[in-house]
PDB file of N, CA and C in Angstrom:
ATOM      1  N   GLN A   1       0.828  -1.184   0.000  1.00  0.00           N
ATOM      2  CA  GLN A   1       0.000   0.000   0.000  1.00  0.00           C
ATOM      3  C   GLN A   1       0.872   1.248   0.000  1.00  0.00           C
ATOM      4  N   VAL A   2       0.426   2.267  -0.739  1.00  0.00           N
ATOM      5  CA  VAL A   2       1.144   3.525  -0.857  1.00  0.00           C
ATOM      6  C   VAL A   2       0.239   4.649  -0.362  1.00  0.00           C
ATOM      7  N   GLN A   3       0.809   5.560   0.406  1.00  0.00           N
ATOM      8  CA  GLN A   3       0.090   6.744   0.846  1.00  0.00           C
ATOM      9  C   GLN A   3       0.526   7.931  -0.008  1.00  0.00           C
ATOM     10  N   LEU A   4      -0.440   8.751  -0.415  1.00  0.00           N
ATOM     11  CA  LEU A   4      -0.198   9.855  -1.333  1.00  0.00           C
ATOM     12  C   LEU A   4      -0.838  11.122  -0.786  1.00  0.00           C
ATOM     13  N   VAL A   5      -0.104  12.223  -0.824  1.00  0.00           N
ATOM     14  CA  VAL A   5      -0.614  13.503  -0.359  1.00  0.00           C
ATOM     15  C   VAL A   5      -0.308  14.560  -1.404  1.00  0.00           C
ATOM     16  N   GLU A   6      -1.362  15.110  -2.015  1.00  0.00           N
ATOM     17  CA  GLU A   6      -1.206  16.150  -3.024  1.00  0.00           C
ATOM     18  C   GLU A   6      -1.148  17.533  -2.380  1.00  0.00           C
ATOM     19  N   SER A   7      -0.479  18.442  -3.058  1.00  0.00           N
ATOM     20  CA  SER A   7      -0.449  19.835  -2.657  1.00  0.00           C
ATOM     21  C   SER A   7      -0.156  20.688  -3.884  1.00  0.00           C
ATOM     22  N   GLY A   8      -0.364  21.991  -3.759  1.00  0.00           N
ATOM     23  CA  GLY A   8      -0.012  22.919  -4.816  1.00  0.00           C
ATOM     24  C   GLY A   8      -1.170  23.481  -5.607  1.00  0.00           C
ATOM     25  N   GLY A   9      -2.376  23.005  -5.347  1.00  0.00           N
ATOM     26  CA  GLY A   9      -3.531  23.538  -6.043  1.00  0.00           C
ATOM     27  C   GLY A   9      -3.849  24.951  -5.592  1.00  0.00           C
ATOM     28  N   GLY A  10      -4.750  25.589  -6.322  1.00  0.00           N
ATOM     29  CA  GLY A  10      -5.146  26.936  -5.983  1.00  0.00           C
ATOM     30  C   GLY A  10      -5.873  27.603  -7.119  1.00  0.00           C
ATOM     31  N   LEU A  11      -5.984  28.915  -7.022  1.00  0.00           N
ATOM     32  CA  LEU A  11      -6.663  29.733  -8.019  1.00  0.00           C
ATOM     33  C   LEU A  11      -5.627  30.447  -8.868  1.00  0.00           C
ATOM     34  N   VAL A  12      -5.780  30.365 -10.178  1.00  0.00           N
ATOM     35  CA  VAL A  12      -4.856  30.997 -11.096  1.00  0.00           C
ATOM     36  C   VAL A  12      -5.633  31.533 -12.295  1.00  0.00           C
ATOM     37  N   GLN A  13      -5.135  32.602 -12.881  1.00  0.00           N
ATOM     38  CA  GLN A  13      -5.762  33.153 -14.071  1.00  0.00           C
ATOM     39  C   GLN A  13      -5.403  32.335 -15.300  1.00  0.00           C
ATOM     40  N   ALA A  14      -6.276  32.371 -16.298  1.00  0.00           N
ATOM     41  CA  ALA A  14      -5.994  31.703 -17.558  1.00  0.00           C
ATOM     42  C   ALA A  14      -4.657  32.172 -18.111  1.00  0.00           C
ATOM     43  N   GLY A  15      -3.873  31.217 -18.593  1.00  0.00           N
ATOM     44  CA  GLY A  15      -2.543  31.505 -19.087  1.00  0.00           C
ATOM     45  C   GLY A  15      -1.455  31.359 -18.046  1.00  0.00           C
ATOM     46  N   GLY A  16      -1.843  31.217 -16.796  1.00  0.00           N
ATOM     47  CA  GLY A  16      -0.886  31.083 -15.718  1.00  0.00           C
ATOM     48  C   GLY A  16      -0.410  29.662 -15.533  1.00  0.00           C
ATOM     49  N   SER A  17       0.373  29.459 -14.470  1.00  0.00           N
ATOM     50  CA  SER A  17       0.988  28.165 -14.201  1.00  0.00           C
ATOM     51  C   SER A  17       0.819  27.761 -12.752  1.00  0.00           C
ATOM     52  N   LEU A  18       0.799  26.461 -12.519  1.00  0.00           N
ATOM     53  CA  LEU A  18       0.834  25.872 -11.189  1.00  0.00           C
ATOM     54  C   LEU A  18       1.674  24.614 -11.246  1.00  0.00           C
ATOM     55  N   ARG A  19       2.281  24.257 -10.122  1.00  0.00           N
ATOM     56  CA  ARG A  19       2.961  22.981 -10.006  1.00  0.00           C
ATOM     57  C   ARG A  19       2.362  22.202  -8.848  1.00  0.00           C
ATOM     58  N   LEU A  20       1.808  21.043  -9.166  1.00  0.00           N
ATOM     59  CA  LEU A  20       1.260  20.153  -8.160  1.00  0.00           C
ATOM     60  C   LEU A  20       2.328  19.175  -7.699  1.00  0.00           C
ATOM     61  N   SER A  21       2.288  18.843  -6.416  1.00  0.00           N
ATOM     62  CA  SER A  21       3.214  17.882  -5.842  1.00  0.00           C
ATOM     63  C   SER A  21       2.441  16.739  -5.213  1.00  0.00           C
ATOM     64  N   CYS A  22       3.028  15.560  -5.245  1.00  0.00           N
ATOM     65  CA  CYS A  22       2.447  14.369  -4.635  1.00  0.00           C
ATOM     66  C   CYS A  22       3.537  13.682  -3.828  1.00  0.00           C
ATOM     67  N   ALA A  23       3.455  13.804  -2.511  1.00  0.00           N
ATOM     68  CA  ALA A  23       4.411  13.154  -1.626  1.00  0.00           C
ATOM     69  C   ALA A  23       3.969  11.724  -1.367  1.00  0.00           C
ATOM     70  N   THR A  24       4.888  10.774  -1.498  1.00  0.00           N
ATOM     71  CA  THR A  24       4.567   9.360  -1.362  1.00  0.00           C
ATOM     72  C   THR A  24       5.263   8.750  -0.160  1.00  0.00           C
ATOM     73  N   SER A  25       4.627   7.728   0.407  1.00  0.00           N
ATOM     74  CA  SER A  25       5.211   6.962   1.491  1.00  0.00           C
ATOM     75  C   SER A  25       4.612   5.558   1.475  1.00  0.00           C
ATOM     76  N   GLY A  26       5.174   4.657   2.268  1.00  0.00           N
ATOM     77  CA  GLY A  26       4.710   3.285   2.299  1.00  0.00           C
ATOM     78  C   GLY A  26       5.570   2.401   1.419  1.00  0.00           C
ATOM     79  N   SER A  27       4.924   1.523   0.661  1.00  0.00           N
ATOM     80  CA  SER A  27       5.622   0.553  -0.181  1.00  0.00           C
ATOM     81  C   SER A  27       6.022   1.170  -1.512  1.00  0.00           C
ATOM     82  N   ILE A  28       6.842   2.204  -1.439  1.00  0.00           N
ATOM     83  CA  ILE A  28       7.221   2.955  -2.640  1.00  0.00           C
ATOM     84  C   ILE A  28       7.967   2.077  -3.634  1.00  0.00           C
ATOM     85  N   PHE A  29       8.762   1.145  -3.130  1.00  0.00           N
ATOM     86  CA  PHE A  29       9.537   0.278  -4.006  1.00  0.00           C
ATOM     87  C   PHE A  29       8.663  -0.594  -4.888  1.00  0.00           C
ATOM     88  N   SER A  30       7.389  -0.767  -4.528  1.00  0.00           N
ATOM     89  CA  SER A  30       6.476  -1.621  -5.273  1.00  0.00           C
ATOM     90  C   SER A  30       5.717  -0.887  -6.373  1.00  0.00           C
ATOM     91  N   ILE A  31       5.890   0.426  -6.498  1.00  0.00           N
ATOM     92  CA  ILE A  31       5.142   1.208  -7.481  1.00  0.00           C
ATOM     93  C   ILE A  31       5.640   0.910  -8.890  1.00  0.00           C
ATOM     94  N   ASN A  32       4.718   0.564  -9.769  1.00  0.00           N
ATOM     95  CA  ASN A  32       5.032   0.328 -11.172  1.00  0.00           C
ATOM     96  C   ASN A  32       4.623   1.491 -12.071  1.00  0.00           C
ATOM     97  N   LEU A  33       3.598   2.233 -11.666  1.00  0.00           N
ATOM     98  CA  LEU A  33       3.063   3.319 -12.467  1.00  0.00           C
ATOM     99  C   LEU A  33       2.487   4.379 -11.548  1.00  0.00           C
ATOM    100  N   MET A  34       2.693   5.640 -11.884  1.00  0.00           N
ATOM    101  CA  MET A  34       2.066   6.740 -11.177  1.00  0.00           C
ATOM    102  C   MET A  34       1.411   7.666 -12.185  1.00  0.00           C
ATOM    103  N   GLY A  35       0.435   8.409 -11.724  1.00  0.00           N
ATOM    104  CA  GLY A  35      -0.238   9.312 -12.626  1.00  0.00           C
ATOM    105  C   GLY A  35      -1.026  10.385 -11.916  1.00  0.00           C
ATOM    106  N   TRP A  36      -1.431  11.354 -12.702  1.00  0.00           N
ATOM    107  CA  TRP A  36      -2.330  12.413 -12.262  1.00  0.00           C
ATOM    108  C   TRP A  36      -3.653  12.264 -12.988  1.00  0.00           C
ATOM    109  N   TYR A  37      -4.744  12.342 -12.240  1.00  0.00           N
ATOM    110  CA  TYR A  37      -6.090  12.326 -12.772  1.00  0.00           C
ATOM    111  C   TYR A  37      -6.808  13.583 -12.317  1.00  0.00           C
ATOM    112  N   ARG A  38      -7.887  13.926 -13.011  1.00  0.00           N
ATOM    113  CA  ARG A  38      -8.671  15.075 -12.589  1.00  0.00           C
ATOM    114  C   ARG A  38     -10.155  14.790 -12.767  1.00  0.00           C
ATOM    115  N   GLN A  39     -10.953  15.455 -11.953  1.00  0.00           N
ATOM    116  CA  GLN A  39     -12.395  15.273 -11.991  1.00  0.00           C
ATOM    117  C   GLN A  39     -13.081  16.615 -11.781  1.00  0.00           C
ATOM    118  N   ALA A  40     -13.830  17.042 -12.782  1.00  0.00           N
ATOM    119  CA  ALA A  40     -14.643  18.236 -12.689  1.00  0.00           C
ATOM    120  C   ALA A  40     -16.032  17.854 -12.189  1.00  0.00           C
ATOM    121  N   PRO A  41     -16.783  18.805 -11.616  1.00  0.00           N
ATOM    122  CA  PRO A  41     -18.126  18.495 -11.120  1.00  0.00           C
ATOM    123  C   PRO A  41     -19.004  17.874 -12.194  1.00  0.00           C
ATOM    124  N   GLY A  42     -19.629  16.751 -11.862  1.00  0.00           N
ATOM    125  CA  GLY A  42     -20.512  16.068 -12.784  1.00  0.00           C
ATOM    126  C   GLY A  42     -19.814  15.295 -13.881  1.00  0.00           C
ATOM    127  N   LYS A  43     -18.497  15.227 -13.828  1.00  0.00           N
ATOM    128  CA  LYS A  43     -17.728  14.545 -14.861  1.00  0.00           C
ATOM    129  C   LYS A  43     -17.008  13.323 -14.296  1.00  0.00           C
ATOM    130  N   GLN A  44     -16.603  12.443 -15.201  1.00  0.00           N
ATOM    131  CA  GLN A  44     -15.832  11.270 -14.841  1.00  0.00           C
ATOM    132  C   GLN A  44     -14.405  11.668 -14.485  1.00  0.00           C
ATOM    133  N   ARG A  45     -13.785  10.883 -13.619  1.00  0.00           N
ATOM    134  CA  ARG A  45     -12.380  11.096 -13.319  1.00  0.00           C
ATOM    135  C   ARG A  45     -11.550  10.610 -14.499  1.00  0.00           C
ATOM    136  N   ASP A  46     -10.779  11.501 -15.096  1.00  0.00           N
ATOM    137  CA  ASP A  46     -10.033  11.208 -16.310  1.00  0.00           C
ATOM    138  C   ASP A  46      -8.533  11.322 -16.081  1.00  0.00           C
ATOM    139  N   VAL A  47      -7.784  10.529 -16.825  1.00  0.00           N
ATOM    140  CA  VAL A  47      -6.330  10.571 -16.739  1.00  0.00           C
ATOM    141  C   VAL A  47      -5.806  11.872 -17.328  1.00  0.00           C
ATOM    142  N   VAL A  48      -4.809  12.436 -16.691  1.00  0.00           N
ATOM    143  CA  VAL A  48      -4.117  13.615 -17.185  1.00  0.00           C
ATOM    144  C   VAL A  48      -2.751  13.227 -17.732  1.00  0.00           C
ATOM    145  N   ALA A  49      -1.978  12.502 -16.934  1.00  0.00           N
ATOM    146  CA  ALA A  49      -0.635  12.102 -17.323  1.00  0.00           C
ATOM    147  C   ALA A  49      -0.201  10.928 -16.475  1.00  0.00           C
ATOM    148  N   THR A  50       0.645  10.072 -17.031  1.00  0.00           N
ATOM    149  CA  THR A  50       1.194   8.937 -16.300  1.00  0.00           C
ATOM    150  C   THR A  50       2.687   8.849 -16.538  1.00  0.00           C
ATOM    151  N   ILE A  51       3.367   8.180 -15.615  1.00  0.00           N
ATOM    152  CA  ILE A  51       4.794   7.920 -15.758  1.00  0.00           C
ATOM    153  C   ILE A  51       5.079   6.525 -15.220  1.00  0.00           C
ATOM    154  N   THR A  52       5.788   5.713 -15.997  1.00  0.00           N
ATOM    155  CA  THR A  52       6.096   4.349 -15.602  1.00  0.00           C
ATOM    156  C   THR A  52       7.325   4.304 -14.713  1.00  0.00           C
ATOM    157  N   ARG A  53       7.603   3.114 -14.189  1.00  0.00           N
ATOM    158  CA  ARG A  53       8.769   2.908 -13.361  1.00  0.00           C
ATOM    159  C   ARG A  53      10.046   3.253 -14.125  1.00  0.00           C
ATOM    160  N   SER A  54      10.054   2.994 -15.426  1.00  0.00           N
ATOM    161  CA  SER A  54      11.217   3.270 -16.252  1.00  0.00           C
ATOM    162  C   SER A  54      11.301   4.722 -16.710  1.00  0.00           C
ATOM    163  N   GLY A  55      10.250   5.506 -16.476  1.00  0.00           N
ATOM    164  CA  GLY A  55      10.273   6.910 -16.833  1.00  0.00           C
ATOM    165  C   GLY A  55       9.501   7.283 -18.075  1.00  0.00           C
ATOM    166  N   THR A  56       8.819   6.335 -18.696  1.00  0.00           N
ATOM    167  CA  THR A  56       8.014   6.628 -19.866  1.00  0.00           C
ATOM    168  C   THR A  56       6.775   7.429 -19.473  1.00  0.00           C
ATOM    169  N   THR A  57       6.503   8.506 -20.189  1.00  0.00           N
ATOM    170  CA  THR A  57       5.373   9.371 -19.874  1.00  0.00           C
ATOM    171  C   THR A  57       4.318   9.326 -20.962  1.00  0.00           C
ATOM    172  N   ASN A  58       3.071   9.546 -20.556  1.00  0.00           N
ATOM    173  CA  ASN A  58       1.946   9.666 -21.466  1.00  0.00           C
ATOM    174  C   ASN A  58       1.046  10.784 -20.980  1.00  0.00           C
ATOM    175  N   TYR A  59       0.409  11.468 -21.931  1.00  0.00           N
ATOM    176  CA  TYR A  59      -0.432  12.611 -21.615  1.00  0.00           C
ATOM    177  C   TYR A  59      -1.758  12.528 -22.335  1.00  0.00           C
ATOM    178  N   ALA A  60      -2.788  13.036 -21.681  1.00  0.00           N
ATOM    179  CA  ALA A  60      -4.053  13.229 -22.359  1.00  0.00           C
ATOM    180  C   ALA A  60      -3.875  14.268 -23.459  1.00  0.00           C
ATOM    181  N   ASP A  61      -4.598  14.087 -24.563  1.00  0.00           N
ATOM    182  CA  ASP A  61      -4.473  15.018 -25.677  1.00  0.00           C
ATOM    183  C   ASP A  61      -4.783  16.458 -25.262  1.00  0.00           C
ATOM    184  N   SER A  62      -5.681  16.621 -24.310  1.00  0.00           N
ATOM    185  CA  SER A  62      -6.106  17.945 -23.901  1.00  0.00           C
ATOM    186  C   SER A  62      -5.026  18.737 -23.170  1.00  0.00           C
ATOM    187  N   VAL A  63      -4.002  18.055 -22.658  1.00  0.00           N
ATOM    188  CA  VAL A  63      -2.959  18.732 -21.892  1.00  0.00           C
ATOM    189  C   VAL A  63      -1.586  18.614 -22.529  1.00  0.00           C
ATOM    190  N   LYS A  64      -1.458  17.824 -23.566  1.00  0.00           N
ATOM    191  CA  LYS A  64      -0.166  17.605 -24.197  1.00  0.00           C
ATOM    192  C   LYS A  64       0.415  18.924 -24.687  1.00  0.00           C
ATOM    193  N   GLY A  65       1.677  19.153 -24.365  1.00  0.00           N
ATOM    194  CA  GLY A  65       2.346  20.381 -24.734  1.00  0.00           C
ATOM    195  C   GLY A  65       2.233  21.473 -23.699  1.00  0.00           C
ATOM    196  N   ARG A  66       1.339  21.305 -22.726  1.00  0.00           N
ATOM    197  CA  ARG A  66       1.144  22.293 -21.670  1.00  0.00           C
ATOM    198  C   ARG A  66       1.547  21.774 -20.295  1.00  0.00           C
ATOM    199  N   PHE A  67       1.322  20.482 -20.046  1.00  0.00           N
ATOM    200  CA  PHE A  67       1.607  19.877 -18.748  1.00  0.00           C
ATOM    201  C   PHE A  67       2.814  18.953 -18.863  1.00  0.00           C
ATOM    202  N   THR A  68       3.551  18.827 -17.768  1.00  0.00           N
ATOM    203  CA  THR A  68       4.687  17.919 -17.708  1.00  0.00           C
ATOM    204  C   THR A  68       4.656  17.145 -16.401  1.00  0.00           C
ATOM    205  N   ILE A  69       4.683  15.822 -16.492  1.00  0.00           N
ATOM    206  CA  ILE A  69       4.761  14.978 -15.311  1.00  0.00           C
ATOM    207  C   ILE A  69       6.219  14.595 -15.079  1.00  0.00           C
ATOM    208  N   SER A  70       6.644  14.616 -13.832  1.00  0.00           N
ATOM    209  CA  SER A  70       8.014  14.263 -13.496  1.00  0.00           C
ATOM    210  C   SER A  70       8.064  13.749 -12.066  1.00  0.00           C
ATOM    211  N   ARG A  71       9.201  13.229 -11.668  1.00  0.00           N
ATOM    212  CA  ARG A  71       9.370  12.752 -10.297  1.00  0.00           C
ATOM    213  C   ARG A  71      10.774  13.025  -9.814  1.00  0.00           C
ATOM    214  N   ASP A  72      10.900  13.161  -8.510  1.00  0.00           N
ATOM    215  CA  ASP A  72      12.173  13.313  -7.842  1.00  0.00           C
ATOM    216  C   ASP A  72      12.297  12.129  -6.898  1.00  0.00           C
ATOM    217  N   ASN A  73      13.060  11.133  -7.297  1.00  0.00           N
ATOM    218  CA  ASN A  73      13.163   9.913  -6.506  1.00  0.00           C
ATOM    219  C   ASN A  73      13.803  10.161  -5.140  1.00  0.00           C
ATOM    220  N   ALA A  74      14.728  11.103  -5.067  1.00  0.00           N
ATOM    221  CA  ALA A  74      15.378  11.404  -3.799  1.00  0.00           C
ATOM    222  C   ALA A  74      14.387  11.954  -2.785  1.00  0.00           C
ATOM    223  N   LYS A  75      13.364  12.653  -3.259  1.00  0.00           N
ATOM    224  CA  LYS A  75      12.352  13.238  -2.382  1.00  0.00           C
ATOM    225  C   LYS A  75      11.065  12.420  -2.332  1.00  0.00           C
ATOM    226  N   ASN A  76      11.015  11.313  -3.069  1.00  0.00           N
ATOM    227  CA  ASN A  76       9.814  10.472  -3.145  1.00  0.00           C
ATOM    228  C   ASN A  76       8.583  11.297  -3.517  1.00  0.00           C
ATOM    229  N   THR A  77       8.739  12.168  -4.493  1.00  0.00           N
ATOM    230  CA  THR A  77       7.698  13.112  -4.845  1.00  0.00           C
ATOM    231  C   THR A  77       7.441  13.108  -6.344  1.00  0.00           C
ATOM    232  N   LEU A  78       6.172  13.112  -6.707  1.00  0.00           N
ATOM    233  CA  LEU A  78       5.718  13.233  -8.080  1.00  0.00           C
ATOM    234  C   LEU A  78       5.224  14.651  -8.309  1.00  0.00           C
ATOM    235  N   TYR A  79       5.463  15.186  -9.500  1.00  0.00           N
ATOM    236  CA  TYR A  79       5.075  16.546  -9.815  1.00  0.00           C
ATOM    237  C   TYR A  79       4.228  16.591 -11.085  1.00  0.00           C
ATOM    238  N   LEU A  80       3.410  17.622 -11.171  1.00  0.00           N
ATOM    239  CA  LEU A  80       2.721  17.962 -12.404  1.00  0.00           C
ATOM    240  C   LEU A  80       2.875  19.456 -12.623  1.00  0.00           C
ATOM    241  N   GLN A  81       3.716  19.826 -13.573  1.00  0.00           N
ATOM    242  CA  GLN A  81       3.876  21.219 -13.945  1.00  0.00           C
ATOM    243  C   GLN A  81       2.805  21.565 -14.970  1.00  0.00           C
ATOM    244  N   MET A  82       1.989  22.550 -14.668  1.00  0.00           N
ATOM    245  CA  MET A  82       0.874  22.937 -15.519  1.00  0.00           C
ATOM    246  C   MET A  82       1.100  24.363 -15.995  1.00  0.00           C
ATOM    247  N   ASN A  83       1.287  24.524 -17.287  1.00  0.00           N
ATOM    248  CA  ASN A  83       1.485  25.830 -17.903  1.00  0.00           C
ATOM    249  C   ASN A  83       0.338  26.144 -18.846  1.00  0.00           C
ATOM    250  N   SER A  84       0.218  27.411 -19.209  1.00  0.00           N
ATOM    251  CA  SER A  84      -0.821  27.858 -20.139  1.00  0.00           C
ATOM    252  C   SER A  84      -2.185  27.335 -19.739  1.00  0.00           C
ATOM    253  N   LEU A  85      -2.512  27.493 -18.475  1.00  0.00           N
ATOM    254  CA  LEU A  85      -3.750  26.933 -17.945  1.00  0.00           C
ATOM    255  C   LEU A  85      -4.979  27.580 -18.570  1.00  0.00           C
ATOM    256  N   LYS A  86      -6.003  26.759 -18.741  1.00  0.00           N
ATOM    257  CA  LYS A  86      -7.267  27.172 -19.329  1.00  0.00           C
ATOM    258  C   LYS A  86      -8.390  26.942 -18.328  1.00  0.00           C
ATOM    259  N   PRO A  87      -9.499  27.679 -18.449  1.00  0.00           N
ATOM    260  CA  PRO A  87     -10.631  27.424 -17.554  1.00  0.00           C
ATOM    261  C   PRO A  87     -11.098  25.970 -17.594  1.00  0.00           C
ATOM    262  N   GLU A  88     -10.953  25.305 -18.730  1.00  0.00           N
ATOM    263  CA  GLU A  88     -11.337  23.906 -18.861  1.00  0.00           C
ATOM    264  C   GLU A  88     -10.489  22.970 -18.008  1.00  0.00           C
ATOM    265  N   ASP A  89      -9.362  23.447 -17.502  1.00  0.00           N
ATOM    266  CA  ASP A  89      -8.517  22.646 -16.628  1.00  0.00           C
ATOM    267  C   ASP A  89      -9.015  22.628 -15.185  1.00  0.00           C
ATOM    268  N   THR A  90     -10.017  23.422 -14.876  1.00  0.00           N
ATOM    269  CA  THR A  90     -10.557  23.483 -13.526  1.00  0.00           C
ATOM    270  C   THR A  90     -11.102  22.123 -13.111  1.00  0.00           C
ATOM    271  N   ALA A  91     -10.604  21.601 -11.998  1.00  0.00           N
ATOM    272  CA  ALA A  91     -10.994  20.279 -11.519  1.00  0.00           C
ATOM    273  C   ALA A  91     -10.284  20.002 -10.210  1.00  0.00           C
ATOM    274  N   VAL A  92     -10.689  18.916  -9.562  1.00  0.00           N
ATOM    275  CA  VAL A  92      -9.908  18.361  -8.469  1.00  0.00           C
ATOM    276  C   VAL A  92      -8.896  17.405  -9.081  1.00  0.00           C
ATOM    277  N   TYR A  93      -7.640  17.595  -8.749  1.00  0.00           N
ATOM    278  CA  TYR A  93      -6.565  16.777  -9.289  1.00  0.00           C
ATOM    279  C   TYR A  93      -6.120  15.756  -8.257  1.00  0.00           C
ATOM    280  N   TYR A  94      -6.005  14.505  -8.691  1.00  0.00           N
ATOM    281  CA  TYR A  94      -5.651  13.395  -7.820  1.00  0.00           C
ATOM    282  C   TYR A  94      -4.371  12.732  -8.289  1.00  0.00           C
ATOM    283  N   CYS A  95      -3.537  12.380  -7.346  1.00  0.00           N
ATOM    284  CA  CYS A  95      -2.354  11.574  -7.592  1.00  0.00           C
ATOM    285  C   CYS A  95      -2.714  10.111  -7.375  1.00  0.00           C
ATOM    286  N   ALA A  96      -2.193   9.219  -8.214  1.00  0.00           N
ATOM    287  CA  ALA A  96      -2.464   7.796  -8.099  1.00  0.00           C
ATOM    288  C   ALA A  96      -1.186   6.997  -8.272  1.00  0.00           C
ATOM    289  N   ALA A  97      -1.135   5.842  -7.610  1.00  0.00           N
ATOM    290  CA  ALA A  97       0.011   4.947  -7.706  1.00  0.00           C
ATOM    291  C   ALA A  97      -0.476   3.518  -7.813  1.00  0.00           C
ATOM    292  N   TRP A  98       0.074   2.784  -8.775  1.00  0.00           N
ATOM    293  CA  TRP A  98      -0.278   1.381  -8.989  1.00  0.00           C
ATOM    294  C   TRP A  98       0.845   0.478  -8.526  1.00  0.00           C
ATOM    295  N   THR A  99       0.524  -0.486  -7.698  1.00  0.00           N
ATOM    296  CA  THR A  99       1.436  -1.574  -7.376  1.00  0.00           C
ATOM    297  C   THR A  99       0.878  -2.827  -8.048  1.00  0.00           C
ATOM    298  N   ARG A 100      -0.111  -3.454  -7.439  1.00  0.00           N
ATOM    299  CA  ARG A 100      -0.891  -4.513  -8.060  1.00  0.00           C
ATOM    300  C   ARG A 100      -2.368  -4.197  -7.886  1.00  0.00           C
ATOM    301  N   GLY A 101      -3.160  -4.494  -8.898  1.00  0.00           N
ATOM    302  CA  GLY A 101      -4.594  -4.275  -8.829  1.00  0.00           C
ATOM    303  C   GLY A 101      -4.956  -2.808  -8.992  1.00  0.00           C
ATOM    304  N   ILE A 102      -5.998  -2.383  -8.264  1.00  0.00           N
ATOM    305  CA  ILE A 102      -6.482  -1.019  -8.386  1.00  0.00           C
ATOM    306  C   ILE A 102      -5.504  -0.051  -7.736  1.00  0.00           C
ATOM    307  N   PRO A 103      -5.502   1.211  -8.160  1.00  0.00           N
ATOM    308  CA  PRO A 103      -4.520   2.151  -7.639  1.00  0.00           C
ATOM    309  C   PRO A 103      -4.870   2.690  -6.263  1.00  0.00           C
ATOM    310  N   ASP A 104      -3.858   3.194  -5.580  1.00  0.00           N
ATOM    311  CA  ASP A 104      -4.057   4.004  -4.391  1.00  0.00           C
ATOM    312  C   ASP A 104      -4.185   5.454  -4.826  1.00  0.00           C
ATOM    313  N   TRP A 105      -5.011   6.213  -4.105  1.00  0.00           N
ATOM    314  CA  TRP A 105      -5.309   7.594  -4.470  1.00  0.00           C
ATOM    315  C   TRP A 105      -4.979   8.550  -3.338  1.00  0.00           C
ATOM    316  N   GLY A 106      -4.581   9.750  -3.698  1.00  0.00           N
ATOM    317  CA  GLY A 106      -4.469  10.825  -2.734  1.00  0.00           C
ATOM    318  C   GLY A 106      -5.825  11.452  -2.477  1.00  0.00           C
ATOM    319  N   GLN A 107      -5.836  12.486  -1.639  1.00  0.00           N
ATOM    320  CA  GLN A 107      -7.093  13.124  -1.244  1.00  0.00           C
ATOM    321  C   GLN A 107      -7.585  14.140  -2.271  1.00  0.00           C
ATOM    322  N   GLY A 108      -6.734  14.556  -3.169  1.00  0.00           N
ATOM    323  CA  GLY A 108      -7.083  15.519  -4.192  1.00  0.00           C
ATOM    324  C   GLY A 108      -6.739  16.940  -3.802  1.00  0.00           C
ATOM    325  N   THR A 109      -6.486  17.766  -4.797  1.00  0.00           N
ATOM    326  CA  THR A 109      -6.238  19.182  -4.591  1.00  0.00           C
ATOM    327  C   THR A 109      -6.966  19.973  -5.673  1.00  0.00           C
ATOM    328  N   GLN A 110      -7.649  21.035  -5.264  1.00  0.00           N
ATOM    329  CA  GLN A 110      -8.486  21.808  -6.178  1.00  0.00           C
ATOM    330  C   GLN A 110      -7.640  22.760  -7.009  1.00  0.00           C
ATOM    331  N   VAL A 111      -7.868  22.742  -8.314  1.00  0.00           N
ATOM    332  CA  VAL A 111      -7.276  23.702  -9.238  1.00  0.00           C
ATOM    333  C   VAL A 111      -8.412  24.462  -9.903  1.00  0.00           C
ATOM    334  N   THR A 112      -8.393  25.779  -9.770  1.00  0.00           N
ATOM    335  CA  THR A 112      -9.408  26.620 -10.377  1.00  0.00           C
ATOM    336  C   THR A 112      -8.731  27.647 -11.272  1.00  0.00           C
ATOM    337  N   VAL A 113      -9.133  27.681 -12.530  1.00  0.00           N
ATOM    338  CA  VAL A 113      -8.561  28.599 -13.508  1.00  0.00           C
ATOM    339  C   VAL A 113      -9.644  29.586 -13.918  1.00  0.00           C
ATOM    340  N   SER A 114      -9.418  30.847 -13.657  1.00  0.00           N
ATOM    341  CA  SER A 114     -10.381  31.885 -13.982  1.00  0.00           C
ATOM    342  C   SER A 114     -10.122  32.438 -15.375  1.00  0.00           C
ATOM    343  N   SER A 115     -11.182  32.885 -16.034  1.00  0.00           N
ATOM    344  CA  SER A 115     -11.069  33.438 -17.374  1.00  0.00           C
ATOM    345  C   SER A 115     -10.753  34.916 -17.330  1.00  0.00           C
TER     346      SER A 115
END
């Protein structure tokens, strides 16, 4: 089991930037995949970006070229750098980690982008 704590959300104007952080603890050595998901009110929770154990990254088409997922292994922390933010990016953002089976989730952090 992995414990995840997100931080870095907030209110930003369109065109601005935020960096989300996900601090991890527990069975970190067992993580095979990590990712960021987001959920807007009344919408399904959708993938934003993922990164494999080997460092391979994938992005949703809606954020490609604007968001960057990365990790700092020394700090056991996952990041999501979000640039050129749009009002459509407004959502609760969740960090997830897969070991075996269904993922472990953080509590979420609110990102609000004003027009």
